[in-house]
XYZ file of C-alpha atoms in Angstrom:
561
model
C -10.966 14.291 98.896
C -7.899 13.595 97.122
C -6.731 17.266 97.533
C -6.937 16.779 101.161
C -5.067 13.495 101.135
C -2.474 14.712 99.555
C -2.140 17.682 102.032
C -1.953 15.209 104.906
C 0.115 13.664 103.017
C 2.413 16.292 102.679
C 3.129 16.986 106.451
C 5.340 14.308 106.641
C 7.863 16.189 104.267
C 7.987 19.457 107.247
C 10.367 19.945 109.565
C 9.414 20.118 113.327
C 9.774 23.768 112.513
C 8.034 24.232 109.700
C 5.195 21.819 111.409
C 5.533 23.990 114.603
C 4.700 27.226 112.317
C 1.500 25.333 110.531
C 0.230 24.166 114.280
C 0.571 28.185 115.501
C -0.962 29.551 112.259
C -3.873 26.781 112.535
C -4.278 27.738 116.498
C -4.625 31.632 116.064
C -6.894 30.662 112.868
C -9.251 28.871 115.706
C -8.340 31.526 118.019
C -10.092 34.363 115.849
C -13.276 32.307 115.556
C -13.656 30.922 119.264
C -12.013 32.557 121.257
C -12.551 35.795 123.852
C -10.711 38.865 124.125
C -7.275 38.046 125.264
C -3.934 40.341 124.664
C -1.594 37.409 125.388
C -3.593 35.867 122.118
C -1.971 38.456 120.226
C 1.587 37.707 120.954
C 1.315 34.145 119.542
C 2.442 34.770 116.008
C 5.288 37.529 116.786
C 6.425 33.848 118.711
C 6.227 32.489 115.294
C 8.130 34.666 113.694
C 10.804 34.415 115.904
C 10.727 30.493 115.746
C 10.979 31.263 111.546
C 13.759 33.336 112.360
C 15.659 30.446 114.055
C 14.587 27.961 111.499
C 16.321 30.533 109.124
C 19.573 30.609 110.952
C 19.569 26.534 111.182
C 19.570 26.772 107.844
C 16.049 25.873 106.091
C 15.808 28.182 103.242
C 13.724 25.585 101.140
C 10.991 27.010 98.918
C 8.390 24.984 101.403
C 9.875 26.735 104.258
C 10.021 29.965 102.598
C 6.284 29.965 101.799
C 5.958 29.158 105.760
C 7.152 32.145 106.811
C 5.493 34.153 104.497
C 2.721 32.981 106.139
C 3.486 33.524 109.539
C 4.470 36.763 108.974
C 1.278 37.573 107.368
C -0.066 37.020 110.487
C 1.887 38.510 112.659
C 1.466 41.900 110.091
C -2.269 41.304 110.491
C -2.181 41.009 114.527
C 0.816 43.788 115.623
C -1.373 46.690 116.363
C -3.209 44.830 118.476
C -0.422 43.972 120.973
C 0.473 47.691 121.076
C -3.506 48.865 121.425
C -5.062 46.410 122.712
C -9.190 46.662 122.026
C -11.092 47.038 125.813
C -14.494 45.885 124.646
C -14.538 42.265 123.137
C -14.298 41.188 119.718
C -17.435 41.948 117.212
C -18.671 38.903 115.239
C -18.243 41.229 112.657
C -14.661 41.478 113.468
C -14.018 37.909 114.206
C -15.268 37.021 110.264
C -12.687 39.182 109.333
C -10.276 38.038 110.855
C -10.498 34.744 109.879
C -11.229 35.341 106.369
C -7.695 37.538 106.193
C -5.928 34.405 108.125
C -7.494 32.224 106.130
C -6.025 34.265 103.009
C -3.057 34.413 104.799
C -2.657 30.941 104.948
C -2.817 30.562 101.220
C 1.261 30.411 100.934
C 1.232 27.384 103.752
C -1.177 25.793 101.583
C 0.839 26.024 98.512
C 3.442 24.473 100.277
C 2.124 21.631 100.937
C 0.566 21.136 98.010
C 3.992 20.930 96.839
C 6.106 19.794 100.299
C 7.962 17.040 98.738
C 9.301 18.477 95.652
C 10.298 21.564 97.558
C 11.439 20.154 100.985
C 14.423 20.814 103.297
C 17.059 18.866 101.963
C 20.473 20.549 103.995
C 23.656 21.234 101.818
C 26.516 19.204 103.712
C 29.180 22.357 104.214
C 32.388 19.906 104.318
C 34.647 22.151 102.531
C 36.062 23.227 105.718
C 37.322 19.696 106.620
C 40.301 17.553 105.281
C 40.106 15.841 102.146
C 39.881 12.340 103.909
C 37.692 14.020 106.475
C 34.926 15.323 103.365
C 34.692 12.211 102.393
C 34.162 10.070 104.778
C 31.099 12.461 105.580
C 30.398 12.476 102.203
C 30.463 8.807 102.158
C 28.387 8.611 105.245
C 25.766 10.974 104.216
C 24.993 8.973 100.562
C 24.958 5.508 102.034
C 21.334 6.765 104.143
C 20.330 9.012 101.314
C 21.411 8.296 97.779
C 18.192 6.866 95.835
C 19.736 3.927 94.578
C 22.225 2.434 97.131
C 20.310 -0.879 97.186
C 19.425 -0.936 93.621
C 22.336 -0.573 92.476
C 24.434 -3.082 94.981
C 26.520 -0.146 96.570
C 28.926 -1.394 98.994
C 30.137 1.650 101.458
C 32.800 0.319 103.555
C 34.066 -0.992 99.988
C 34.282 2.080 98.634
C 35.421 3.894 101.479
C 38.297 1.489 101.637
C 39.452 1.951 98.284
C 38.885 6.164 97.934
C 40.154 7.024 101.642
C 43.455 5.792 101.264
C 43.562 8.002 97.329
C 42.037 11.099 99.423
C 44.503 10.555 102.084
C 47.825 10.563 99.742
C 46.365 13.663 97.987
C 46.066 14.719 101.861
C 49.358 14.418 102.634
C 50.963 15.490 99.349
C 48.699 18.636 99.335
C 47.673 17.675 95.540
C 45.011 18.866 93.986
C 45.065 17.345 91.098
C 44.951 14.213 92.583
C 42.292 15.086 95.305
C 40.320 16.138 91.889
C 40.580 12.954 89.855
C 40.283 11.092 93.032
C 36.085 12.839 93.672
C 35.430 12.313 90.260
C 35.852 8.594 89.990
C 34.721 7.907 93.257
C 31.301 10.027 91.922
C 31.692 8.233 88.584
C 31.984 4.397 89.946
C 28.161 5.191 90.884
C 27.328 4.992 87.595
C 24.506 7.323 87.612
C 24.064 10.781 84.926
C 22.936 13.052 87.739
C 25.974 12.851 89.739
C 27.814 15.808 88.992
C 30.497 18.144 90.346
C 28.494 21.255 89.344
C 31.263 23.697 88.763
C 34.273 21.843 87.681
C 34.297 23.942 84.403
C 35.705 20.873 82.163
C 35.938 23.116 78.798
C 36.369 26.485 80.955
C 39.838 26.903 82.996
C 39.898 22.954 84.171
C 43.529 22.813 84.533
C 43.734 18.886 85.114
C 40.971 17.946 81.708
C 43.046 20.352 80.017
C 46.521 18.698 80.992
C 45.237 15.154 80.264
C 43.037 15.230 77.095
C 43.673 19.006 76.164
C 45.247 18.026 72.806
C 43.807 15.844 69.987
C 45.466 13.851 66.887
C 42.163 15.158 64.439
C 39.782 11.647 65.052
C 37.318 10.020 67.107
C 36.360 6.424 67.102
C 33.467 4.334 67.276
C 33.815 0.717 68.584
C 31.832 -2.269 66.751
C 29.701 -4.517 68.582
C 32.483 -7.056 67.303
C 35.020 -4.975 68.746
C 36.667 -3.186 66.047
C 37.544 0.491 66.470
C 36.972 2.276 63.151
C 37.577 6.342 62.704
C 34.045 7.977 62.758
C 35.288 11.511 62.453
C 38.293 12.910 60.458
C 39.477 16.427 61.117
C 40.941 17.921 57.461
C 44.882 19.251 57.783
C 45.453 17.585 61.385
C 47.846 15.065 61.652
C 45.663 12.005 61.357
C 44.814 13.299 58.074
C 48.505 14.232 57.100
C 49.302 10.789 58.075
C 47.265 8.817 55.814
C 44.438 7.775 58.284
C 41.201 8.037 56.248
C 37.641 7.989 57.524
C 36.778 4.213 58.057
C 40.026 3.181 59.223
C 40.445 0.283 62.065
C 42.696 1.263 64.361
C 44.824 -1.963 65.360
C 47.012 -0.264 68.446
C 47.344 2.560 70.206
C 50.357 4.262 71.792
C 51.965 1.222 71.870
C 48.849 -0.667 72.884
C 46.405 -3.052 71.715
C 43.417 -0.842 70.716
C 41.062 -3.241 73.308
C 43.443 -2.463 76.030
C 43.776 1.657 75.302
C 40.215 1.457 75.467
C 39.700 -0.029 78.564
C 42.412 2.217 80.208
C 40.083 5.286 79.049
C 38.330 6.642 81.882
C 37.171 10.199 80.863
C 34.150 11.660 80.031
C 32.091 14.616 80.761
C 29.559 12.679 82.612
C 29.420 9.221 84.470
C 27.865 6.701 82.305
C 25.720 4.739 83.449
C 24.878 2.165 81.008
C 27.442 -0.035 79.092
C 26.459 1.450 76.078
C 27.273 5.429 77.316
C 31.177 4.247 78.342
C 31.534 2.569 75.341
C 30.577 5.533 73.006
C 33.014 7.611 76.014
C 36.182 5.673 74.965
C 35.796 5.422 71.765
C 35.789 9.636 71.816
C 38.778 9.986 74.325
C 40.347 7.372 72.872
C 42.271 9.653 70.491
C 42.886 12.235 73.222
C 46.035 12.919 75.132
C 48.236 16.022 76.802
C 49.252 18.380 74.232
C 52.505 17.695 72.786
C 52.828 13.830 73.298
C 53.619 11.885 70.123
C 51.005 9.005 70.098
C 52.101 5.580 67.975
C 49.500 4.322 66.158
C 48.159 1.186 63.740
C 45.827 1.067 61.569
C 44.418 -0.048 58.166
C 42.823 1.828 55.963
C 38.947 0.481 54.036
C 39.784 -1.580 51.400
C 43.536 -1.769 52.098
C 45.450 -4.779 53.597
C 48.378 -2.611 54.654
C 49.005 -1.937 58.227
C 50.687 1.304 58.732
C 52.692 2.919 61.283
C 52.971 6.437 62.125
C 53.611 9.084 65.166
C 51.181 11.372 66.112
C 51.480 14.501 67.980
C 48.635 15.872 70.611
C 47.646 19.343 69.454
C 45.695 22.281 71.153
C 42.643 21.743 69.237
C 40.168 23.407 71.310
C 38.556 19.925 72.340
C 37.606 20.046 68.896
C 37.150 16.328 68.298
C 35.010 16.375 71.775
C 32.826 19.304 70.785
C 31.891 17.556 67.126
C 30.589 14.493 68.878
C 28.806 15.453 71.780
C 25.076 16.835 70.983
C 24.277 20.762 71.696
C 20.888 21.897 71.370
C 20.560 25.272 70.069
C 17.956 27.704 71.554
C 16.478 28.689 68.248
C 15.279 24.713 67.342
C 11.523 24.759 68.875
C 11.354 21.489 71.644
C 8.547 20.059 69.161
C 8.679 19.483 65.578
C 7.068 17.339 62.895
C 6.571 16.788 59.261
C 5.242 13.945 56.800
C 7.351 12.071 54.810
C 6.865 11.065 51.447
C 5.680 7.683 52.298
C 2.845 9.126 54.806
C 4.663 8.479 57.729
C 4.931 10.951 60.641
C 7.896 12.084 61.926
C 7.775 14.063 65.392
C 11.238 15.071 66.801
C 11.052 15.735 70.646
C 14.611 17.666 71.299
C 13.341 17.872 75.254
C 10.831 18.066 77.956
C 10.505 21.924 78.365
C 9.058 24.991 77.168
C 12.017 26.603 74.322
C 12.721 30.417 73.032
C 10.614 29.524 69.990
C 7.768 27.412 71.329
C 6.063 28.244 74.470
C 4.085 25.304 74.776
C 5.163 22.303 73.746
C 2.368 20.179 74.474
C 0.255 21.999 72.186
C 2.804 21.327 69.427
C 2.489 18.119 69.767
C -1.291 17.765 70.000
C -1.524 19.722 66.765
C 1.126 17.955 65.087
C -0.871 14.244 65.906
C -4.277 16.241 64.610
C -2.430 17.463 61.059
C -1.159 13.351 61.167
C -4.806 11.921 61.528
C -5.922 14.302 58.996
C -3.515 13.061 56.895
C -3.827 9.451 57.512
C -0.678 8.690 58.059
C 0.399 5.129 58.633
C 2.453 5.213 61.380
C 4.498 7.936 63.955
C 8.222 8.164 64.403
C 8.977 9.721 67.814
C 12.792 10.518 67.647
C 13.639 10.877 71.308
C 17.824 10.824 70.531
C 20.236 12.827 72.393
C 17.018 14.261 74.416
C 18.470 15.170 78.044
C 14.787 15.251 79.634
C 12.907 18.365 81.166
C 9.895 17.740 83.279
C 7.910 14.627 83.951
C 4.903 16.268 84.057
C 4.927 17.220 80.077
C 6.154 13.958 79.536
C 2.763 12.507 81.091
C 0.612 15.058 79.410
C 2.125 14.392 76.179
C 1.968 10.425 76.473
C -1.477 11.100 76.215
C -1.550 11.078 72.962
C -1.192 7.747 72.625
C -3.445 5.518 75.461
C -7.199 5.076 75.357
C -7.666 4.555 79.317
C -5.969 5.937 82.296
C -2.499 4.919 83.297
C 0.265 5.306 86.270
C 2.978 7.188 84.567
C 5.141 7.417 88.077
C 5.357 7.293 91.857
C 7.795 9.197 93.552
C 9.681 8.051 96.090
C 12.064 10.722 98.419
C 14.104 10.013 101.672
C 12.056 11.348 104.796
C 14.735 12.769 107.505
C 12.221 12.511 109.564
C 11.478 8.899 109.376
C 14.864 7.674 108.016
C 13.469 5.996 105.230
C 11.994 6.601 101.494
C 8.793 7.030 101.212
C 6.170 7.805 98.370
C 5.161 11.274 98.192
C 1.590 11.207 97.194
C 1.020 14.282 95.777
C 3.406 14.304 92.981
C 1.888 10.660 91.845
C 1.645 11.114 88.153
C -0.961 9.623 85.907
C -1.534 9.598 81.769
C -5.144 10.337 81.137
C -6.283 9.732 77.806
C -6.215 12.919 75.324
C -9.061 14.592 72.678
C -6.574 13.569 70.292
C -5.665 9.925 70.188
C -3.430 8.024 67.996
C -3.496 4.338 67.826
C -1.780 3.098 64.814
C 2.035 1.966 65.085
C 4.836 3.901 66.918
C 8.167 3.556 66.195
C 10.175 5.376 69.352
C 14.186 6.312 68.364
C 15.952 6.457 71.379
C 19.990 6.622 71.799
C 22.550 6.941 75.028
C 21.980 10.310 75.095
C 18.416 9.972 76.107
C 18.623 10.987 79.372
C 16.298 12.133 82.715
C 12.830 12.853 81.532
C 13.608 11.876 78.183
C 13.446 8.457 78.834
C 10.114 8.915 80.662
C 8.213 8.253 77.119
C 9.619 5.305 76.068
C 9.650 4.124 79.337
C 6.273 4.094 79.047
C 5.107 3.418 75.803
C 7.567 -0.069 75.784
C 5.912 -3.037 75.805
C 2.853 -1.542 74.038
C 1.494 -3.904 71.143
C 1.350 -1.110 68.392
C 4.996 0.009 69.859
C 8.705 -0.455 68.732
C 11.231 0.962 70.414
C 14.676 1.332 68.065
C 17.956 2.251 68.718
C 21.981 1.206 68.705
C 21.914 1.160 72.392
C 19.783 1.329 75.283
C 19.126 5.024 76.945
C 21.078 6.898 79.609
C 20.060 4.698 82.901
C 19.495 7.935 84.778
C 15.404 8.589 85.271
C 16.159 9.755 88.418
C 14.101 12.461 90.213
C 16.188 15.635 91.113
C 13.566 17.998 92.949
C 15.891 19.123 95.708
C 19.219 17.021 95.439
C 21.726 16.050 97.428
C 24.574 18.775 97.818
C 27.400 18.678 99.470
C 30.211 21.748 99.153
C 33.599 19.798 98.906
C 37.422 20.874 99.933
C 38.733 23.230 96.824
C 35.289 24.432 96.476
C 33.723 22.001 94.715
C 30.355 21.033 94.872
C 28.451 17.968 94.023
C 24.921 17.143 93.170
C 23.364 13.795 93.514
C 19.940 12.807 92.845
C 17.345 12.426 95.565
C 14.468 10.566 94.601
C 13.797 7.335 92.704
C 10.842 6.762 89.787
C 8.941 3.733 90.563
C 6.561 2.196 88.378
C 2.966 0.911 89.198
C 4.355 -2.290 91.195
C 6.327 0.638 93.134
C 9.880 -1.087 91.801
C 12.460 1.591 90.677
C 12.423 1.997 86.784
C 14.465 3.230 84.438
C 18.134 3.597 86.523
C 20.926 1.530 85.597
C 22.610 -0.989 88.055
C 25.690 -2.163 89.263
C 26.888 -3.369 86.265
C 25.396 -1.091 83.725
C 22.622 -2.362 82.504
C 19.351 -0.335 82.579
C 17.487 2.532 80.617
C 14.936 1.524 78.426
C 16.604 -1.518 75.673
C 15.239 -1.197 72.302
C 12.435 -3.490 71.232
C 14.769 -4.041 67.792
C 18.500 -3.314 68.476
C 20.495 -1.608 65.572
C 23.911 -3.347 65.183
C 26.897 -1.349 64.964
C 28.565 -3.467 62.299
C 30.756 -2.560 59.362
C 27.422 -2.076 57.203
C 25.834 0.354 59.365
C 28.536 2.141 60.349
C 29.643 3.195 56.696
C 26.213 4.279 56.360
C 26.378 5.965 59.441
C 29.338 7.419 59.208
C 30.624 7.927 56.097
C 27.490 8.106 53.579
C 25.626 10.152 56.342
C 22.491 8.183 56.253
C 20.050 8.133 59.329
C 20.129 4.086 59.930
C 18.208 4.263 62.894
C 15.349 6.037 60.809
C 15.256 3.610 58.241
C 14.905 0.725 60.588
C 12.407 2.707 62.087
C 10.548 2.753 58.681
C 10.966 -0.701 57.821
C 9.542 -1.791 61.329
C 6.116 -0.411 59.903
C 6.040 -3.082 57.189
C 7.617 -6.123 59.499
């Protein structure tokens, strides 16, 4: 019954098109068992494959709409030599069965469809690449404050921001620059403050001409701000000229280029990709902090550990490759399987989920996991460390299979929630409702979950779910990404200089049907740790500079609070 609910369901996710195409199929279905001998009857689905023909042209090349056709032209495969030889006696019984039982086999791609209509639906790519650069977005503009998931959650106001980017997008207009047309999309995308906004192809470490002319070079650091807002040096590059100068891992940095270090900070705007939590931009800056054109001679302050002198010295930008960038942003490596565990010596589990997804070395994941919990009960361990840091997500479905592991009755994982362009409004697509149901292998002692910024998308799903459990502690410096997001068929528009951009286009609600897990307005959001590591002096030497894994011991002494 459910099955069939959800198909129902599912219909509201077709266009009139694809819902004309389902209405023929359905009729010539009928047709086959009821009705007499008639030639026009024949003719009906070489009409629907002309109508899928148009709905081609117009544009709908969605999977859904794809698996439409197939069906209709099935049908019309199955029904051709009959317009051409018509039969002159009527239709055997015999003949009839068959006939339904091939459209009825026929119909098996429709079916599929909408099994799986809102995850696959029409969702048209906005071609504005053709128009002016005011022009694009406007449309642009227009187009997200209707569609974009989170417009109300997260306070956007559209006339605001279409009165503060036009006039930007209208000087890069009339100038005819590029570079400023660029910068100009990518903070009006970043003031969103969502991690699945992206311009898909803007290349930042491959031929970007404008990253490359702004924070191309590098002085041989990257910082790390304290929650009491020191900057200290967090990464020292041998031989560059940080390290020539005297700066030593540890440092505070007092001023930069001629600024107080607070204010340089502030006035750092790039990143790869928006962040959407306070804690993601503050990481950000303290990364591009120490970046700059190649060539310019920086001025810096700083103090060394242990060493009242403040110190003065020039620094000059060098083509470093992004070097600094690179050794501070995570990059999973195909060969590391997506699940792996091991026991320390204290008999506590230790499972590292690197993402949500099948890998090169471990096909199933899931499985991996299941047998990793079964070798932990065997050996009695006394509590499981999930490390969920720096994972960038995968698929919500593993995510609810996995959680499993770790509930003793059914529970809502997610609804799903997509704008209907046929309604105007979002609207919970039923069939991709997910639910945790209790797994053969269940685990009920204490959980300590490590989560960081980077845990991102689908990643977050788990600790989204497990927090607020009793036999649960969720630990980490910051909370995650802010961006759980659904991005079945997103948003795309092509943009003027032929960019394109990617927005989400569904929202994850939880079992009250409120959106979870995105960031708002002003950057709060994700999942916040159940015990908060501070970023102090203390933890950042043994962070930093001793190499010690501080959120894993607080993760170990949680077990014995």
């Amino acid at each position: 019954m459910s099955f069939l609910l959800n198909l129902f369901d599912s219909l509201k996710w077709l266009t009139g098109w694809e819902m004309i195409l389902c209405a023929l199929y359905l009729y010539v279905l009928l047709g086959y068992a009821l009705f007499k001998n008639n030639r026009w009857f024949y003719f009906i689905p070489g009409v629907g494959v002309i109508l899928a023909i148009i709905s081609l042209i117009l544009g709908d090349d969605s999977i859904l709409a794809l698996l439409i056709y197939a069906s209709t032209v099935i049908l019309f495969l199955c029904t051709i030599r009959r317009i051409f030889k018509p039969a002159v006696k009527p239709l055997s019984t015999k003949f009839r069965s068959v006939m339904v039982i091939v459209c009825v086999l026929g119909f098996l791609p429709t079916l599929l469809a909408l099994s799986i209509a809102g995850e696959v639906r029409y969702n048209p790519v906005s071609d504005l690449s053709h128009k002016s650069y005011t022009q694009a977005f406007i449309a642009m503009n227009e187009r997200l404050s209707t569609e974009y998931p989170f417009g109300d959650w997260k306070k956007v106001d559209w006339a605001a921001k279409k009165n503060k980017y036009g006039p930007l997008f209208r000087q890069a207009e009339i100038s005819q620059d590029t570079d400023l047309y660029y910068k100009t999309l990518r903070d009006y995308l970043f003031s969103f403050r969502d991690g699945h906004i992206q311009i898909v192809n803007e290349h930042l470490y491959d031929g970007n001409s404008v990253f490359k002319s702004e924070v191309g070079g590098g002085v041989g650091i990257s910082t790390v701000q304290l929650d009491d807002g020191k900057v200290l040096v967090s990464l020292l590059v041998p031989g560059s000229p940080a390290d020539q100068c005297g700066i030593k891992l540890g440092a505070q940095i007092i001023s930069w280029d001629g600024k107080d270090v607070k204010k340089a900070l502030d006035e750092t705007s790039w990143s790869e990709n928006s962040p959407a939590t306070e804690g993601a931009r503050i990481h950000n800056q303290g990364r591009f902090l120490a970046r700059a054109p190649i060539g310019q001679s920086i001025q810096v302050k700083f103090r060394n550990q242990d060493d009242p002198a403040v110190i003065t010295a020039a620094l000059t930008a060098y083509d470093d490759q992004y070097e600094t960038l690179k050794k501070t942003k995570v990059k999973l490596k195909k060969e590391d399987p997506p699940v792996e565990g091991q026991i320390f010596k204290e008999n506590y589990g230790y499972v590292k989920i690197r993402y949500f997804l099948p890998g090169a070395t471990q096909s199933d994941p899931a499985k991996a996991l299941e047998n990793t919990i079964k070798e932990f009960q065997e050996k009695q361990v006394k509590g499981i460390i999930i490390d969920l840091r720096d994972n960038p997500g995968g698929d919500d479905d593993l995510v609810a299979q996995m959680a499993g592991h770790f509930v003793n009755r059914k529970r809502i994982f997610e609804y799903v929630s997509y704008y209907n362009r046929n309604t105007g409004r979002f609207e919970i697509n039923r069939a991709e409702t997910r639910t945790v149901e209790p797994s053969r292998i269940y685990f009920p002692g204490k959980i300590a979950v490590l989560i960081n910024h980077n845990t991102a998308s689908s990643g977050e799903g788990l600790p989204l779910f497990l927090k607020g459990m009793p036999n649960v502690k969720i630990i980490g410096f910051t909370s995650t990404n802010g961006s759980f997001g659904i991005v079945s068929a997103p948003i795309e528009m092509k943009m003027p200089e032929g960019y394109v951009v990617q927005f989400p286009d569904g929202r994850s609600l939880n079992q009250d049907h409120k959106i979870q897990g995105d960031s708002d307005e002003r950057g709060q959001g994700g999942v916040t740790p159940d015990i908060t590591v501070p970023m102090n002096g203390q933890t950042f030497k043994m962070k930093f500079i001793e190499g010690q894994d501080v959120e894993l011991d607080y993760a170990l002494a949680s077990f014995n609070s």
